[in-house]
Amino acid sequence: RQMCIRDRCINECRNQKEHIEEQIRHYEELDHQEERKEELKEDCERAKKEADREQKNYENAWAEYEMKYHKFLNEQAGILALNLEDGQPCPVCGSREHPQIAALSDEAPTQAEVELAKAERDKKEKIRDIKTEAFRKCLAGYQAAQEICLTLRKNIKIKDDAEDITGIGWKEKIQSLKRTLMETEKRLKQLEEIFERCRTLKEDQEQIADQIE
């Protein structure tokens, strides 16, 4: 009977210790994943800003190229118009009447400037695509981290007997569990010492009984 009581008490204490240790492992993993999720969230915010900035840079470069390209074309029309005379066919449209002849402009870009603007537009487009892809990858990682945290929360909620852990401070919870673990380990050690003393006293009692007999 004494052996049964001893085993039951010690086993209950050991089971409690193992359960607390398991809780600590789950909360520490959740704490780690929550921190990782927040880091990924910050990375996503930075990547989004960079992608938006490069999108605007591309749009500006595109608008600059379009402006120079059209000015260049208009300038070429003005050059052709210098040689037009009434009654002669236009080399572009064939018309013999020229009511609105294109004029030359002092601000017209050269072909080299147009090609440079086009190269700049293409460069900005590539940078925009790289930053956009980086943001997409970062977002995918953040969403995956969210799923992991959600799964861990559900697992902890089940293991903790439906404890509502919404908004809980993970580090505070871990510290609380570790204090409980220390108390449980201390209680287990005390139980083992008590039952060891009981065993020694029982042996002494039996020896005394033998001596008396």
Coordinates of C-alpha atoms in Angstrom, one line a residue:
R1 CA 0.0 0.0 0.0
Q2 CA 2.8 2.4 0.9
M3 CA 4.6 1.5 -2.3
C4 CA 1.4 2.2 -4.3
I5 CA 0.9 5.6 -2.6
R6 CA 4.6 6.5 -3.2
D7 CA 4.5 5.6 -6.8
R8 CA 1.2 7.4 -7.5
C9 CA 2.4 10.6 -5.8
I10 CA 5.8 10.6 -7.6
N11 CA 4.3 9.7 -11.0
E12 CA 1.7 12.4 -10.7
C13 CA 4.4 14.9 -10.0
R14 CA 6.7 13.7 -12.7
N15 CA 3.8 13.8 -15.2
Q16 CA 3.0 17.4 -14.2
K17 CA 6.7 18.2 -14.7
E18 CA 6.7 16.7 -18.2
H19 CA 3.5 18.5 -19.1
I20 CA 5.0 21.9 -18.0
E21 CA 8.2 21.2 -20.0
E22 CA 6.1 20.4 -23.1
Q23 CA 4.2 23.7 -22.6
I24 CA 7.4 25.6 -22.3
R25 CA 8.7 24.1 -25.6
H26 CA 5.5 25.0 -27.4
Y27 CA 5.4 28.6 -26.0
E28 CA 9.1 29.1 -26.8
E29 CA 8.5 27.9 -30.4
L30 CA 5.5 30.2 -30.7
D31 CA 7.6 33.1 -29.3
H32 CA 10.3 32.4 -31.8
Q33 CA 7.8 32.2 -34.7
E34 CA 6.0 35.4 -33.6
E35 CA 9.3 37.3 -33.6
R36 CA 10.2 35.9 -37.0
K37 CA 6.8 36.9 -38.3
E38 CA 7.2 40.5 -37.1
E39 CA 10.7 40.6 -38.7
L40 CA 9.1 39.4 -42.0
K41 CA 6.4 42.0 -41.6
E42 CA 8.9 44.8 -41.4
D43 CA 10.8 43.4 -44.3
C44 CA 7.6 43.4 -46.3
E45 CA 6.9 47.0 -45.5
R46 CA 10.3 48.0 -46.6
A47 CA 10.1 45.9 -49.8
K48 CA 6.7 47.4 -50.5
K49 CA 8.0 50.9 -50.2
E50 CA 11.0 50.1 -52.5
A51 CA 8.7 48.5 -55.1
D52 CA 6.4 51.6 -55.0
R53 CA 9.3 53.9 -55.3
E54 CA 10.8 52.1 -58.3
Q55 CA 7.3 52.0 -59.9
K56 CA 7.2 55.8 -59.7
N57 CA 10.7 56.0 -61.0
Y58 CA 9.8 53.8 -64.0
E59 CA 6.6 55.9 -64.7
N60 CA 8.7 59.1 -64.6
A61 CA 11.3 57.6 -66.9
W62 CA 8.6 56.3 -69.2
A63 CA 7.0 59.8 -69.4
E64 CA 10.3 61.4 -70.0
Y65 CA 11.0 59.1 -72.9
E66 CA 7.6 59.6 -74.4
M67 CA 7.9 63.3 -74.2
K68 CA 11.3 63.4 -75.9
Y69 CA 10.3 60.8 -78.5
H70 CA 7.3 62.9 -79.6
K71 CA 9.3 66.1 -79.6
F72 CA 11.9 64.4 -81.7
L73 CA 9.2 63.2 -84.2
N74 CA 7.7 66.6 -84.4
E75 CA 11.1 68.1 -85.0
Q76 CA 11.7 65.6 -87.9
A77 CA 8.4 66.8 -89.4
G78 CA 9.5 70.4 -89.1
I79 CA 12.7 69.5 -90.9
L80 CA 10.7 67.9 -93.7
A81 CA 8.5 71.0 -93.8
L82 CA 11.4 73.3 -94.6
N83 CA 11.6 71.9 -98.1
L84 CA 7.8 71.8 -98.8
E85 CA 6.4 74.1 -101.5
D86 CA 2.8 74.7 -102.5
G87 CA 1.7 72.2 -105.2
Q88 CA 4.5 69.7 -104.4
P89 CA 3.4 66.4 -102.7
C90 CA 4.3 65.9 -99.1
P91 CA 6.8 63.0 -98.8
V92 CA 4.9 61.6 -95.8
C93 CA 1.2 61.9 -96.7
G94 CA 1.3 62.8 -100.4
S95 CA -0.9 65.9 -100.0
R96 CA -0.2 68.9 -102.3
E97 CA -1.7 71.3 -99.8
H98 CA 0.1 72.3 -96.6
P99 CA -2.2 74.4 -94.5
Q100 CA -0.4 73.7 -91.2
I101 CA 3.3 73.2 -91.7
A102 CA 5.2 71.9 -88.6
A103 CA 7.7 74.4 -87.1
L104 CA 11.2 73.7 -85.8
S105 CA 11.8 74.0 -82.0
D106 CA 14.8 75.1 -80.1
E107 CA 14.0 72.6 -77.4
A108 CA 13.8 69.5 -79.6
P109 CA 16.0 66.6 -78.3
T110 CA 18.5 64.9 -80.5
Q111 CA 18.2 61.3 -81.5
A112 CA 21.0 60.4 -79.0
E113 CA 19.0 62.0 -76.2
V114 CA 15.9 60.0 -77.2
E115 CA 17.9 56.8 -77.2
L116 CA 19.4 57.6 -73.8
A117 CA 15.9 58.3 -72.4
K118 CA 14.7 55.0 -73.8
A119 CA 17.7 53.2 -72.2
E120 CA 16.9 54.9 -68.9
R121 CA 13.3 53.8 -69.1
D122 CA 14.3 50.2 -69.8
K123 CA 16.7 50.3 -66.9
K124 CA 14.1 51.6 -64.5
E125 CA 11.7 48.9 -65.7
K126 CA 14.1 46.1 -64.8
I127 CA 14.8 47.6 -61.4
R128 CA 11.0 47.9 -60.9
D129 CA 10.5 44.3 -61.8
I130 CA 13.3 43.1 -59.4
K131 CA 11.9 45.1 -56.5
T132 CA 8.3 43.9 -57.2
E133 CA 9.4 40.3 -57.3
A134 CA 11.3 40.8 -54.0
F135 CA 8.2 42.1 -52.4
R136 CA 6.1 39.2 -53.6
K137 CA 8.6 36.7 -52.2
C138 CA 8.7 38.6 -48.9
L139 CA 4.9 38.7 -48.7
A140 CA 4.7 34.9 -49.4
G141 CA 7.2 34.3 -46.5
Y142 CA 5.2 36.5 -44.1
Q143 CA 1.9 34.8 -45.0
A144 CA 3.5 31.4 -44.4
A145 CA 4.8 32.6 -41.0
Q146 CA 1.3 33.8 -40.2
E147 CA -0.1 30.3 -40.9
I148 CA 2.6 28.7 -38.7
C149 CA 1.8 31.0 -35.8
L150 CA -1.9 30.3 -36.2
T151 CA -1.3 26.5 -36.0
L152 CA 0.9 26.9 -33.0
R153 CA -1.7 29.0 -31.2
K154 CA -4.3 26.4 -31.9
N155 CA -2.1 23.6 -30.6
I156 CA -1.3 25.4 -27.4
K157 CA -4.9 26.3 -26.9
I158 CA -5.8 22.6 -27.0
K159 CA -2.9 21.5 -24.8
D160 CA -3.7 24.2 -22.3
D161 CA -7.3 22.9 -21.8
A162 CA -8.9 25.6 -24.0
E163 CA -7.1 28.4 -22.3
D164 CA -7.7 31.7 -24.1
I165 CA -4.3 32.8 -25.2
T166 CA -5.3 35.7 -27.4
G167 CA -3.1 38.7 -26.7
I168 CA -1.0 36.8 -24.1
G169 CA 2.6 37.9 -23.5
W170 CA 4.6 34.9 -24.7
K171 CA 7.7 35.8 -22.8
E172 CA 5.7 36.4 -19.6
K173 CA 3.9 33.1 -20.0
I174 CA 7.2 31.3 -20.5
Q175 CA 8.7 32.8 -17.4
S176 CA 5.6 31.9 -15.4
L177 CA 5.8 28.3 -16.6
K178 CA 9.5 28.1 -15.8
R179 CA 8.7 29.3 -12.2
T180 CA 6.0 26.6 -12.0
L181 CA 8.5 24.1 -13.3
M182 CA 11.1 25.0 -10.7
E183 CA 8.4 24.6 -7.9
T184 CA 7.3 21.2 -9.4
E185 CA 10.9 20.0 -9.5
K186 CA 11.4 21.1 -6.0
R187 CA 8.2 19.3 -4.9
L188 CA 9.3 16.1 -6.7
K189 CA 12.7 16.2 -5.0
Q190 CA 11.0 16.6 -1.6
L191 CA 8.7 13.7 -2.3
E192 CA 11.6 11.5 -3.3
E193 CA 13.5 12.5 -0.2
I194 CA 10.4 11.9 2.0
F195 CA 9.7 8.4 0.6
E196 CA 13.4 7.6 0.8
R197 CA 13.4 8.5 4.5
C198 CA 10.2 6.4 5.0
R199 CA 11.9 3.5 3.3
T200 CA 15.0 3.9 5.6
L201 CA 12.8 4.2 8.7
K202 CA 10.8 1.1 7.7
E203 CA 14.1 -0.9 7.2
D204 CA 15.3 0.4 10.6
Q205 CA 11.9 -0.6 12.1
E206 CA 12.2 -4.1 10.7
Q207 CA 15.8 -4.5 12.0
I208 CA 14.7 -3.4 15.5
A209 CA 11.8 -5.8 15.4
D210 CA 14.1 -8.6 14.4
Q211 CA 16.5 -7.7 17.2
I212 CA 13.7 -7.6 19.8
E213 CA 12.4 -10.9 18.6

